[in-house]
PDB file of C-alpha atoms in Angstrom:
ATOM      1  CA  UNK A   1      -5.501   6.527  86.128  1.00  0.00           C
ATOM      2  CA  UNK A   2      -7.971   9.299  84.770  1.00  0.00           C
ATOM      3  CA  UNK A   3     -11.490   8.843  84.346  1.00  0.00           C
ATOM      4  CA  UNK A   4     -13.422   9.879  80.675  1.00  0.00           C
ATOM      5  CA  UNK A   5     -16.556  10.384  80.080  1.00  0.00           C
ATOM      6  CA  UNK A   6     -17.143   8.769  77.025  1.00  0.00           C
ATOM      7  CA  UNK A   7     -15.288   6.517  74.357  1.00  0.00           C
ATOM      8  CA  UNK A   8     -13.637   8.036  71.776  1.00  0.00           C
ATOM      9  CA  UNK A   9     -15.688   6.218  68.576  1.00  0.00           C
ATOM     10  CA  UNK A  10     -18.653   7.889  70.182  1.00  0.00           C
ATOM     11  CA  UNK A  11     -20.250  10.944  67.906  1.00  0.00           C
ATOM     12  CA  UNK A  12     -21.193  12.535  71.462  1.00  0.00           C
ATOM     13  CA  UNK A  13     -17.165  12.408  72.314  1.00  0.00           C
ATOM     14  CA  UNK A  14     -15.110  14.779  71.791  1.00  0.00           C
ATOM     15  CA  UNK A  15     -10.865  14.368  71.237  1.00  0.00           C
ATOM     16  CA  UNK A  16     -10.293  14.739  75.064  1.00  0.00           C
ATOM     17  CA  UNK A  17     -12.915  12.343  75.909  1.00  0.00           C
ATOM     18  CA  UNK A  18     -15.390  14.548  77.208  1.00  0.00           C
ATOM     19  CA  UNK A  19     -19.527  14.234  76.487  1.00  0.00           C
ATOM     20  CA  UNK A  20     -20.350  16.847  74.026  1.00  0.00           C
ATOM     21  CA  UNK A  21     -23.712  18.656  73.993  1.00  0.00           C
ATOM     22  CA  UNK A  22     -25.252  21.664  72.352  1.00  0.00           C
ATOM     23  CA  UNK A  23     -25.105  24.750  74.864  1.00  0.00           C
ATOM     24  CA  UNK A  24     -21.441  23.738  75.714  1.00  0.00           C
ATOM     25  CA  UNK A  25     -19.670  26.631  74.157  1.00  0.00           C
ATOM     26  CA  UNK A  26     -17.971  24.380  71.835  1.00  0.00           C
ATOM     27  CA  UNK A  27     -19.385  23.578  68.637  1.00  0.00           C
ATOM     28  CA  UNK A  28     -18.716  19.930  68.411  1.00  0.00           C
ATOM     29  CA  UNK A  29     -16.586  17.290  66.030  1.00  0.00           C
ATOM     30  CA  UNK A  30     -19.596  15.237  65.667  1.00  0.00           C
ATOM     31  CA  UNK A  31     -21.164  17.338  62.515  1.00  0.00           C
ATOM     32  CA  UNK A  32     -24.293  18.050  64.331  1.00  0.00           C
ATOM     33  CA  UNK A  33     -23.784  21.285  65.640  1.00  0.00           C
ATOM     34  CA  UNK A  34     -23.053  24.637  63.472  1.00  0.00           C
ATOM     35  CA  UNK A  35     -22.773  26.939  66.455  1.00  0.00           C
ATOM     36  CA  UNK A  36     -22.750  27.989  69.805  1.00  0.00           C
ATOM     37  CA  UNK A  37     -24.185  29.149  72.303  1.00  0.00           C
ATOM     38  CA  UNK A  38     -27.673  28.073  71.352  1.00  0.00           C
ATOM     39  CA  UNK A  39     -31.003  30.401  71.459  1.00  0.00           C
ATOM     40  CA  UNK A  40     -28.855  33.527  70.111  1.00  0.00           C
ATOM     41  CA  UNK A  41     -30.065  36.206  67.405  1.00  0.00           C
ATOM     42  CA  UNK A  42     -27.808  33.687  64.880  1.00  0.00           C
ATOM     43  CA  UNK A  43     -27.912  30.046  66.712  1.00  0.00           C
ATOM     44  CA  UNK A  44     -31.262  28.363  67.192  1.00  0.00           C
ATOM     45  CA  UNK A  45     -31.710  26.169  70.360  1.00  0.00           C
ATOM     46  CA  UNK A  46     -30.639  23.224  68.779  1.00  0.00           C
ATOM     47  CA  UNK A  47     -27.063  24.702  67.907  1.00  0.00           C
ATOM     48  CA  UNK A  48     -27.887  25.160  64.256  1.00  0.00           C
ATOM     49  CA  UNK A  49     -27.345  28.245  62.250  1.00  0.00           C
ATOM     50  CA  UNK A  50     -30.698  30.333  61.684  1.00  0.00           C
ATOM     51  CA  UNK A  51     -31.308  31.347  58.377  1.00  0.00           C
ATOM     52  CA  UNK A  52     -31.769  35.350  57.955  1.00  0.00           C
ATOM     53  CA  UNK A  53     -35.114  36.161  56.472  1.00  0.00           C
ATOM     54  CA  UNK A  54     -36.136  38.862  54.028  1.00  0.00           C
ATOM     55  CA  UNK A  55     -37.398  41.848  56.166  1.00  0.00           C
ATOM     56  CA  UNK A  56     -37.867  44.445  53.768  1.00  0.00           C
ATOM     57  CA  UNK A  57     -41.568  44.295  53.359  1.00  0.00           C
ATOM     58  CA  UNK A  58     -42.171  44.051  57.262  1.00  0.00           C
ATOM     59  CA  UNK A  59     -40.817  48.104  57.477  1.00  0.00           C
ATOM     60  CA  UNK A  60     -41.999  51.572  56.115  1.00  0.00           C
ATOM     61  CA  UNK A  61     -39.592  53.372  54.162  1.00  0.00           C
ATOM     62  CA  UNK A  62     -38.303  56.279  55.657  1.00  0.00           C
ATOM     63  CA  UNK A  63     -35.770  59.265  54.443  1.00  0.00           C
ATOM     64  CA  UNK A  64     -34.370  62.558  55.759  1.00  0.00           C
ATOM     65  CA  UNK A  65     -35.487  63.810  52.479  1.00  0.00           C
ATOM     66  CA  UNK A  66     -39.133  62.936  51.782  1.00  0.00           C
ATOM     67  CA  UNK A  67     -39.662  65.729  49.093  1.00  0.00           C
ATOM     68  CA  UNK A  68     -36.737  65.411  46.544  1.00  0.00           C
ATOM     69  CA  UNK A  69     -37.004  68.164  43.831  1.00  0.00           C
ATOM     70  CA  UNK A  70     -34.746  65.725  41.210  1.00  0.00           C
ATOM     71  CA  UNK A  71     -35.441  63.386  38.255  1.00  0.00           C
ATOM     72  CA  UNK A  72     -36.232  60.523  40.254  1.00  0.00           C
ATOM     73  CA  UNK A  73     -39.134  59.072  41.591  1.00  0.00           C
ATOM     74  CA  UNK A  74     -41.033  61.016  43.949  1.00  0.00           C
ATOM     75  CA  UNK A  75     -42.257  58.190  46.160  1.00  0.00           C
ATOM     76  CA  UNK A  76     -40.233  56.479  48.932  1.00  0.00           C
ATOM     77  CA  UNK A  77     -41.827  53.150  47.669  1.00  0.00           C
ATOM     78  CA  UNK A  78     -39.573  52.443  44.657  1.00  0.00           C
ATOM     79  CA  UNK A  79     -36.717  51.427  46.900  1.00  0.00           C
ATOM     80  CA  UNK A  80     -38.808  48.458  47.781  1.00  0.00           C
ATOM     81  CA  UNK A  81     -40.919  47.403  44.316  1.00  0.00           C
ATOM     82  CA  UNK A  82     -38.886  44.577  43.974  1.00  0.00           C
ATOM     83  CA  UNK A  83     -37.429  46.726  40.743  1.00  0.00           C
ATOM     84  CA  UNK A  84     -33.985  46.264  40.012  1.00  0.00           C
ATOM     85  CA  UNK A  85     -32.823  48.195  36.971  1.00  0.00           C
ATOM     86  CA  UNK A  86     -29.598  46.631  35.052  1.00  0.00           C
ATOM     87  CA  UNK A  87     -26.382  48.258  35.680  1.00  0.00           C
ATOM     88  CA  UNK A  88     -25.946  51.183  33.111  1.00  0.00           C
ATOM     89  CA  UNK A  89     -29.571  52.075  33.365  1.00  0.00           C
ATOM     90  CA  UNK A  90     -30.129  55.681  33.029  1.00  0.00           C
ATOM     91  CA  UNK A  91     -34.030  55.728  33.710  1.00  0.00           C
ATOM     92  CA  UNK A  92     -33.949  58.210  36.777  1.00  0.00           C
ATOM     93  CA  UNK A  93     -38.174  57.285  37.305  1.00  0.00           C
ATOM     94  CA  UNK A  94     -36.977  53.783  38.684  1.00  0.00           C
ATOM     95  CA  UNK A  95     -34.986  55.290  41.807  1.00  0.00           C
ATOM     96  CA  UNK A  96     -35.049  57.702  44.043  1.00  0.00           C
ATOM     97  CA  UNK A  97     -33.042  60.583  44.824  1.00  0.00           C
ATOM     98  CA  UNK A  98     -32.560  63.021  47.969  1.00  0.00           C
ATOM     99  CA  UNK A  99     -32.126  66.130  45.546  1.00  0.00           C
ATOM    100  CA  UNK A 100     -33.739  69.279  46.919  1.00  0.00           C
ATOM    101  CA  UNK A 101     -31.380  72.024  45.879  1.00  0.00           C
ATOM    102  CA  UNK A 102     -30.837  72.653  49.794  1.00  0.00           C
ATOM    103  CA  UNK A 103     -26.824  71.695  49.852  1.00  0.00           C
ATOM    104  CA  UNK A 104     -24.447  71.669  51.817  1.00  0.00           C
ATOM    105  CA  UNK A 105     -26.113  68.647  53.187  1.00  0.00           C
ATOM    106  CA  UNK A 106     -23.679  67.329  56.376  1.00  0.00           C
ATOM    107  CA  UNK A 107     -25.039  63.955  56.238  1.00  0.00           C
ATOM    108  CA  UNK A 108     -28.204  61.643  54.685  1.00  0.00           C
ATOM    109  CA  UNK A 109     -29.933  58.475  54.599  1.00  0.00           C
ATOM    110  CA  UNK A 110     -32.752  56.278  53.524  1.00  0.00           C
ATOM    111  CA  UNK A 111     -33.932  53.363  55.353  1.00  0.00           C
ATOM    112  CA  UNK A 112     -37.028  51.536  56.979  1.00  0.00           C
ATOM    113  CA  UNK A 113     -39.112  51.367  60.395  1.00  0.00           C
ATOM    114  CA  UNK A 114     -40.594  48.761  61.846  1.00  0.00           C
ATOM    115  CA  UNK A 115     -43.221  47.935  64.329  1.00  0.00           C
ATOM    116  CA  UNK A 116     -41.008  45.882  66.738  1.00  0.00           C
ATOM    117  CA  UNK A 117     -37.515  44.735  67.170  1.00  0.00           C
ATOM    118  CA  UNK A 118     -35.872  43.262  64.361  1.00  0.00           C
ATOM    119  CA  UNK A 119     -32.507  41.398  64.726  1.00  0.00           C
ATOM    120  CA  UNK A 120     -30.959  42.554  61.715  1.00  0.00           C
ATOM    121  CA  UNK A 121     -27.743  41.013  59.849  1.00  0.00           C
ATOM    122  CA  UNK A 122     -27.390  42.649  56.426  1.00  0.00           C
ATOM    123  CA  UNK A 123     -28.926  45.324  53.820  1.00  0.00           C
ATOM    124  CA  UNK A 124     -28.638  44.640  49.931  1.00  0.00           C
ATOM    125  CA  UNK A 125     -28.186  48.306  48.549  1.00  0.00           C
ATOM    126  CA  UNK A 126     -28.524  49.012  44.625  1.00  0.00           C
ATOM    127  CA  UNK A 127     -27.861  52.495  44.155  1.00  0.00           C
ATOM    128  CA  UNK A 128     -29.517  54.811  41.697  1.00  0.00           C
ATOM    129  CA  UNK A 129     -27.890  57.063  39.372  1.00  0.00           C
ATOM    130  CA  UNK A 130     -25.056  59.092  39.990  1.00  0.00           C
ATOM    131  CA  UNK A 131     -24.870  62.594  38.431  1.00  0.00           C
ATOM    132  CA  UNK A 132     -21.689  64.770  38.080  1.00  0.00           C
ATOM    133  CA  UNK A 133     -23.346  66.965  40.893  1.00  0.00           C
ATOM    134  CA  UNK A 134     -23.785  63.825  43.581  1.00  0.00           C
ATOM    135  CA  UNK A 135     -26.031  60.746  44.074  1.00  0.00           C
ATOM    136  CA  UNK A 136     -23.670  59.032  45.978  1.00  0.00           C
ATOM    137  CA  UNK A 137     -22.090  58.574  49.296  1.00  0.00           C
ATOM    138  CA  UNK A 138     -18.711  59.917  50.335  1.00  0.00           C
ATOM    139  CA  UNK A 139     -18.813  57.916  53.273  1.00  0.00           C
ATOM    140  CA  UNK A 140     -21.214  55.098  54.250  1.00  0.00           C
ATOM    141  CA  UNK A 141     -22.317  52.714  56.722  1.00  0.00           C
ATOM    142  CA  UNK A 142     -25.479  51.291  58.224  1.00  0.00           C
ATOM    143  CA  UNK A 143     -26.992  52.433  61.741  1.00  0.00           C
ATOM    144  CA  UNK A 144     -29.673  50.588  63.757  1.00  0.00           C
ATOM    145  CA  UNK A 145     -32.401  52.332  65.967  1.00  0.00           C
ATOM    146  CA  UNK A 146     -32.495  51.319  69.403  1.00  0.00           C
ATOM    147  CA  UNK A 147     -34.120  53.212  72.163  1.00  0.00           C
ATOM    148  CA  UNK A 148     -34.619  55.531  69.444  1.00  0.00           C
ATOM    149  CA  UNK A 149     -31.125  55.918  69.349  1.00  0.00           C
ATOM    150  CA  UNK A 150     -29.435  55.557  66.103  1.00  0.00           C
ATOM    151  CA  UNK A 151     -25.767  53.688  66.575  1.00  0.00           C
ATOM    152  CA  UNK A 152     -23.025  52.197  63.799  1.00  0.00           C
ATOM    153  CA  UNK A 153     -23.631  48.649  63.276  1.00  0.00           C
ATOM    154  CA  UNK A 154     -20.178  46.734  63.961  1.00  0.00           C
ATOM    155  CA  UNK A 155     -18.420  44.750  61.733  1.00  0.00           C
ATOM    156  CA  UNK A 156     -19.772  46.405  58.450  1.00  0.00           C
ATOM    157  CA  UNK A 157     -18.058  44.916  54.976  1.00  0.00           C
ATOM    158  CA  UNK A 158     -19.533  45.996  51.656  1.00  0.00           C
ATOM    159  CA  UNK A 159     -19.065  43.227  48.699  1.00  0.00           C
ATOM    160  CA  UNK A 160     -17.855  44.920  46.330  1.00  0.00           C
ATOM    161  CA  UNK A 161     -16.473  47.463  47.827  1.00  0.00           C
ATOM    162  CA  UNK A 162     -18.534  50.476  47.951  1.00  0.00           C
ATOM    163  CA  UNK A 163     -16.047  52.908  45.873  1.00  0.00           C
ATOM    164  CA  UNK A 164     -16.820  55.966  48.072  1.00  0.00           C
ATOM    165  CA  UNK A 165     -17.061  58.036  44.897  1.00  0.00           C
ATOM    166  CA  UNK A 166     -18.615  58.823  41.682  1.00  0.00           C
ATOM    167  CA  UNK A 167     -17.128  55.665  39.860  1.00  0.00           C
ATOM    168  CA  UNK A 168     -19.517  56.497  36.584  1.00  0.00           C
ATOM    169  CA  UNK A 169     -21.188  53.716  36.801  1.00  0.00           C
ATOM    170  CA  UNK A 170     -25.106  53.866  37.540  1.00  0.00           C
ATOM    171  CA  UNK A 171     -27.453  50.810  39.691  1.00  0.00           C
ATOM    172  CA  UNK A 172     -24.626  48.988  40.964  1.00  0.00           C
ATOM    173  CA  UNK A 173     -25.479  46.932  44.124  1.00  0.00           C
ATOM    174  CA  UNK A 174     -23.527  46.100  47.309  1.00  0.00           C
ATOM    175  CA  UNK A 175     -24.084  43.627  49.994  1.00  0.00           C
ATOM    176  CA  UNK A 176     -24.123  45.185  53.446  1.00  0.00           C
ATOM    177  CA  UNK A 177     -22.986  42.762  55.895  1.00  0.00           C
ATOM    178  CA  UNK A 178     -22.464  43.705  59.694  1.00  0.00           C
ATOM    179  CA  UNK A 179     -22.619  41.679  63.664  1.00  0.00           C
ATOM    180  CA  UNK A 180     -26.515  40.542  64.239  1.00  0.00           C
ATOM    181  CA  UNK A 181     -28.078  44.150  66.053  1.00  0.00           C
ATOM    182  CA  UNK A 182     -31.253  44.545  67.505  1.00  0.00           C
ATOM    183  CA  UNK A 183     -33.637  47.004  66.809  1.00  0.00           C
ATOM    184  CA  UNK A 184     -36.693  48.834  65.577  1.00  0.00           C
ATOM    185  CA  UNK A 185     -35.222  51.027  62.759  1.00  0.00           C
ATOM    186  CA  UNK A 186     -32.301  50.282  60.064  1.00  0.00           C
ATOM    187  CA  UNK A 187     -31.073  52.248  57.590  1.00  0.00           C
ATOM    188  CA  UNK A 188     -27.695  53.544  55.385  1.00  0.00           C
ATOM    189  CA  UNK A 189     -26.432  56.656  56.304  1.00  0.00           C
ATOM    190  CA  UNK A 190     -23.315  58.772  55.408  1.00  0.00           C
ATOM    191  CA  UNK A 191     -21.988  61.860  53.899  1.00  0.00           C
ATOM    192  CA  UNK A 192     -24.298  62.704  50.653  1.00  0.00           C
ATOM    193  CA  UNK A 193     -21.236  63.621  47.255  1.00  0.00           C
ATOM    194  CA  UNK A 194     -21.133  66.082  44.802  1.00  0.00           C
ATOM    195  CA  UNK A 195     -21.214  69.252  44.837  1.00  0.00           C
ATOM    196  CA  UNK A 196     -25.359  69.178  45.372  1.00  0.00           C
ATOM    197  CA  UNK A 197     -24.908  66.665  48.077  1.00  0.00           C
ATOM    198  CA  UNK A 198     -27.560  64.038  47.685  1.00  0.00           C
ATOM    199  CA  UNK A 199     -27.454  59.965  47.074  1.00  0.00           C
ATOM    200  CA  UNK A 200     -29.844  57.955  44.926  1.00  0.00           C
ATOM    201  CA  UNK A 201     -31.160  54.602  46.058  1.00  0.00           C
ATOM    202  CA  UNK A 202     -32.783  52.112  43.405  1.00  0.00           C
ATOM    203  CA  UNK A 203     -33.812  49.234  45.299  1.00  0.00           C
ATOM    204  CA  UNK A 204     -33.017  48.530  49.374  1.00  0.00           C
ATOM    205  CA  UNK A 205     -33.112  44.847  51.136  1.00  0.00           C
ATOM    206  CA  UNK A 206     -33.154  44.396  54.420  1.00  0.00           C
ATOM    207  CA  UNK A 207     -32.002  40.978  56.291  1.00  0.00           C
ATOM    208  CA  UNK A 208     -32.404  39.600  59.492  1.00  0.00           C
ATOM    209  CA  UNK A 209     -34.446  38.280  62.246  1.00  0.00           C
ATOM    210  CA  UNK A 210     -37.723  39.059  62.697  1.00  0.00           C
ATOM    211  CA  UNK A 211     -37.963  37.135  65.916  1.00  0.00           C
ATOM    212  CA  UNK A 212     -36.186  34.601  68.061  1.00  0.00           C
ATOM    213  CA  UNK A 213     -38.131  31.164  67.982  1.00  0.00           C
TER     214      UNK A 213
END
């Protein structure tokens, strides 16, 4: 005969009739536990799911162009003033844009710095205005600092799909969703379009973990 560990009607007992317990690698049948393993960036100790936190006011705004010669704003501060302009906006003061007349530009980005490691999950981008000579991204994905190192985040979706292109339309916004990655620095980054190669940011949200508890 075979021994089990526990009877079957318990909530601590899984189908095989073995104890279960948070830290098992198994999230259980019982309804009590959301994942595993516990005391990750994204499971707490008790095996529930941690709930990302808004990060965006913990960082300084940072750009590889910090003296735009454009329309838009002039300050790096407007990507986080909580303003979010309605799709079809065309007021270029409420975003900012990388102009400086210095194309071809090989790549670009805009992002934030923080004091400490973060453990970051996801970025909501609303973009500015687009122009018929750029102020978008031919390419795009997020990269994390580490070391002070910048490296691809894995798994990166955008919802909708960022169109990779002057689509026309101006202050659209895309969730940024990518693998939990540590680090001190986060930002989008890609190839700059148009002709004048630059992008245009309106607002920038950043998600995540600001420490492990």
């Amino acid at each position: 005969y075979e021994l089990y560990q526990c009877d079957w009607s318990s909530d601590v007992c899984s189908s095989d009739l073995v104890v279960e317990f948070c830290g098992d690698g198994v999230v259980n049948n019982s309804g009590t536990e959301a994942c595993e393993p516990p005391g990750t960036a994204t499971c707490a100790s008790d095996c529930s799911l941690r709930v990302a936190s808004d990060l965006t006011q913990l960082g300084t705004p940072i750009a590889l162009v910090t003296a735009p010669t454009g329309g838009g704003s002039k300050t790096l501060a407007v990507i986080h003033d909580g303003d979010k302009p309605p799709v079809g906006n065309n007021q270029s003061n409420r975003q900012y844009d990388t102009y400086d007349g210095s194309a071809p530009a090989p790549d670009d980005w805009i992002g934030y710095q923080y004091a400490g490691n973060q453990t970051f999950t996801g970025m909501v981008f609303q973009e500015g205005k687009v122009f018929g000579n750029g102020g978008w991204f031919d390419f795009l994905t997020v990269q994390v600092r580490q070391g002070g190192i910048w490296t691809d985040v894995t798994g990166f979706v955008s919802t909708p799909v960022y169109p990779l292109a002057n689509n026309g339309v101006t202050f659209e916004t895309y969730a940024l969703d990518f693998d939990a990655t540590l680090g001190d620095g986060i930002r989008i980054y890609g190839d700059p379009g148009g002709s004048a190669d630059f992008i245009s940011v309106a607002e920038l949200e950043v998600f995540g973990f600001s420490q492990l508890c």
